[in-house]
Amino acid sequence: MSSSRTILLIIIFCIFSCGYIPNIHVVASDSSKGFIHCLAKKSIPPWLIHTRSSSSYTSILKSSIRNPKFLNTTASTTPLCIVSVKRASHIQAAVVCGRRHRVRVRARSGGHDYEGLSYRAEDRRERFAVVDLSGMRSVRVDAAGGTAWVQSGATLGELYHAIWSSAPRLGFPAGVCPTVGVGGHFSGGGFGMLQRKYGLAVDHVVNATLVDARGQLLNRGAMGEDLFWAIRGGGGGSFGIVVSWHIELVPVPPTVTVFDVVRTPEHGAVDLLTKWQEIAPRMPDDIMVRVIAEPRRVTFEAMYLGTCDELLPLMRRHFPDLAMTSADCHEMRWIESIPYIHLGSNATVADILNRTSISRINTKNRSDYVRRPIPNTIWKKIFTALQKVTTFGEFQMYIDPYGGKIGSIHESATPFPHREGVLYNMQYITYWNGGANGTAALEWSGELYKFMEPYVSRSPREAYANYRDLDLGRNKVVDGVSSYDAGKVWGQRYFRHNFERLAAVKAMVDPDDYFRNEQSIPPLFK
Ligand code: FDA
């Protein structure tokens, strides 16, 4: 018997006898052809495998790319192939074949990653395949039990719609944008207009199924509590591919009230915003008043879990300076608030099922957490700085108040640590059209971020993992795995003290660092 055949038999024996998938470094073949051949042998039909030479490759690759700066870039590399999985066994096959043939896999659910890490790699030598979950998007609602199983490839819009169709008095506290994918969103925490009442999406996950680095399909019981903890907010792409999530739904009233009050900087917006910082995080949990700050206007956008009649006295008592009146109120069902808030007052509930409803535009996103109110004089300087944006693009600052349920959960209960004492999260979004404006936009966005440093959280300066920002740092590979020390630079900002536990879990479940990207959790060996 030839020596290569002997090695192969030993590997097969290992797989069947101890469930062990060998480290990618010790396996014989490294060809992408071998990977694709392996997928075919594992019964993945050829029409689900899109190689670079397939006519379908480009359209499928681009289908969920929201940021055009990643559509045609020479600074990164695209996948060897995209596997449009339809069932968990396809994901298992992709992982097993990937390890065998030295091809990493990156999961893509909704493709909304701000740095495009679900479909591109910065290192041009990286050989990877995309496991596209958009074909795995079922939502099974148990209305009587108040729970649902949702597959990772569903969008938030599809999830909300399915809940409403089966149980109109139930909802779910996740993000505002209906096109965001459940897989990446839940992996990083997930917050939206119900966050003050109910916390994050991951605060309501009670079970999950995941394909791990050995290609095993595990539920909560089989994966163990450490891994189950890690996947609820420790960031996508580090621990395995989550196939589906079992979630507890939350009650919503028959009527919610939405309002937008718009003020300009010339007409008191900056003073209102200064006051808002102390008021919004301390209001009753049933109300969320967030702020969208733009160079020439500030929108106070709110959702209240109740009627306008109930809301008005509450606003008069807590935030009289906003001078909100019944004319500002828009009463609707909770499900109608989803299109209304994100897509505008003309959008319908059916629109939240459209996976491509949001436009493609170049953006650079960054985030901060604020634990002490920013002085009025500084807000005035910020608005002066914002005026420069119009020369190259646009800018929005989404300011989401915390407090309520989100702040009452202990910071180590899930990997998402930005809880007690946080007043609000700020997301800075700089937009531009066309490549020429990109340089000016990026430079300006960097300057604003630097300017904000003294006024936001420190040691570490916190950031939200779902608002991925590679400027916070990238992994460095040392001895074949991502270095813990290099990872700490960005990791402690997303996860604070939880970063160390995440890295220890990574060492336990994926010691070879198979699931690796520019900001995946590095293994910490003790
Ligand atoms: P995508 O598919 O790109 O995945 C993101 C990361 O997770 C990648 O690393 C990927 O490999 C990994 N991943 C994907 N599926 C996985 C799976 N099944 N198992 C394991 N890893 C997986 N956030 C928020 O909290 N509230 C909000 O309101 C919004 N709103 C919003 C609007 C818009 C327009 C954008 C572009 C983004 C947001 N976000 C947000 C941020 C959003 O939560 C974040 O980008 C999510 O990671 C997106 O998840 P997707 O599945 O769409 O991304």
Coordinates of C-alpha atoms and ligand atoms in Angstrom, one line a residue, residues 106-114 117-118 133 152 175-177 180-185 187 190-191 236-237 240-242 358 464 466-468 517, ligand 1:
R106 CA -16.7 32.5 6.0
A107 CA -20.4 32.5 6.7
R108 CA -22.6 35.1 5.1
S109 CA -26.2 35.5 6.4
G110 CA -27.3 39.0 5.4
G111 CA -24.0 40.4 4.1
H112 CA -24.2 43.6 6.1
D113 CA -20.8 43.4 7.8
Y114 CA -19.5 47.0 7.8
L117 CA -15.7 40.2 6.2
S118 CA -18.4 37.7 5.3
L133 CA -27.0 31.1 4.2
S152 CA -29.5 32.4 10.3
G175 CA -32.2 45.8 15.0
V176 CA -34.0 48.6 13.1
C177 CA -33.0 47.7 9.6
V180 CA -29.9 42.8 8.2
G181 CA -29.2 39.1 8.5
V182 CA -30.1 37.2 11.7
G183 CA -26.8 35.2 11.6
G184 CA -24.4 38.1 11.9
H185 CA -26.7 40.3 13.9
S187 CA -23.7 36.9 16.7
G190 CA -28.4 43.1 18.2
F191 CA -30.2 46.2 19.4
G236 CA -19.7 36.4 14.0
G237 CA -17.1 34.2 12.2
G240 CA -18.5 28.0 14.0
I241 CA -21.5 28.6 11.8
V242 CA -24.8 29.1 13.6
I358 CA -31.9 49.7 1.2
Y464 CA -19.9 47.8 19.4
N466 CA -21.7 44.7 15.2
Y467 CA -20.4 48.1 14.0
R468 CA -17.2 46.5 12.8
N517 CA -10.9 36.5 9.8
Ligands
FDA1 P1 -22.9 39.2 7.4 O1 -23.5 38.1 6.7 O2 -22.0 40.1 6.7 O3 -22.1 38.7 8.7 C1 -21.4 39.5 9.6 C2 -20.3 38.7 10.4 O4 -20.9 37.5 11.0 C3 -19.3 38.1 9.4 O5 -18.1 37.9 10.1 C4 -19.9 36.7 9.1 O6 -18.9 35.8 8.7 C5 -20.5 36.3 10.5 N1 -21.6 35.4 10.3 C6 -22.7 35.6 9.5 N2 -23.5 34.6 9.6 C7 -23.1 33.8 10.6 C8 -23.5 32.6 11.2 N3 -24.7 32.1 10.7 N4 -22.8 32.0 12.1 C9 -21.6 32.6 12.5 N5 -21.1 33.7 12.0 C10 -21.8 34.3 11.0 N6 -26.9 46.5 14.3 C11 -27.7 46.6 15.3 O7 -27.5 46.1 16.4 N7 -28.9 47.3 15.2 C12 -29.3 47.9 14.1 O8 -30.3 48.6 14.0 C13 -28.4 47.8 12.9 N8 -28.8 48.4 11.7 C14 -28.0 48.2 10.6 C15 -28.3 48.7 9.4 C16 -27.5 48.6 8.3 C17 -28.0 49.2 7.0 C18 -26.3 47.8 8.4 C19 -25.4 47.6 7.2 C20 -26.0 47.3 9.6 C21 -26.8 47.4 10.7 N9 -26.4 46.9 12.0 C22 -27.3 47.0 13.1 C23 -25.2 46.1 12.1 C24 -25.5 44.6 11.9 O9 -26.1 44.1 13.1 C25 -24.1 43.9 11.6 O10 -23.5 44.4 10.5 C26 -24.4 42.4 11.5 O11 -23.2 41.7 11.7 C27 -24.9 42.0 10.1 O12 -25.3 40.7 10.1 P2 -25.4 40.0 8.6 O13 -25.8 38.6 8.8 O14 -26.3 40.9 7.8 O15 -24.0 40.2 8.1

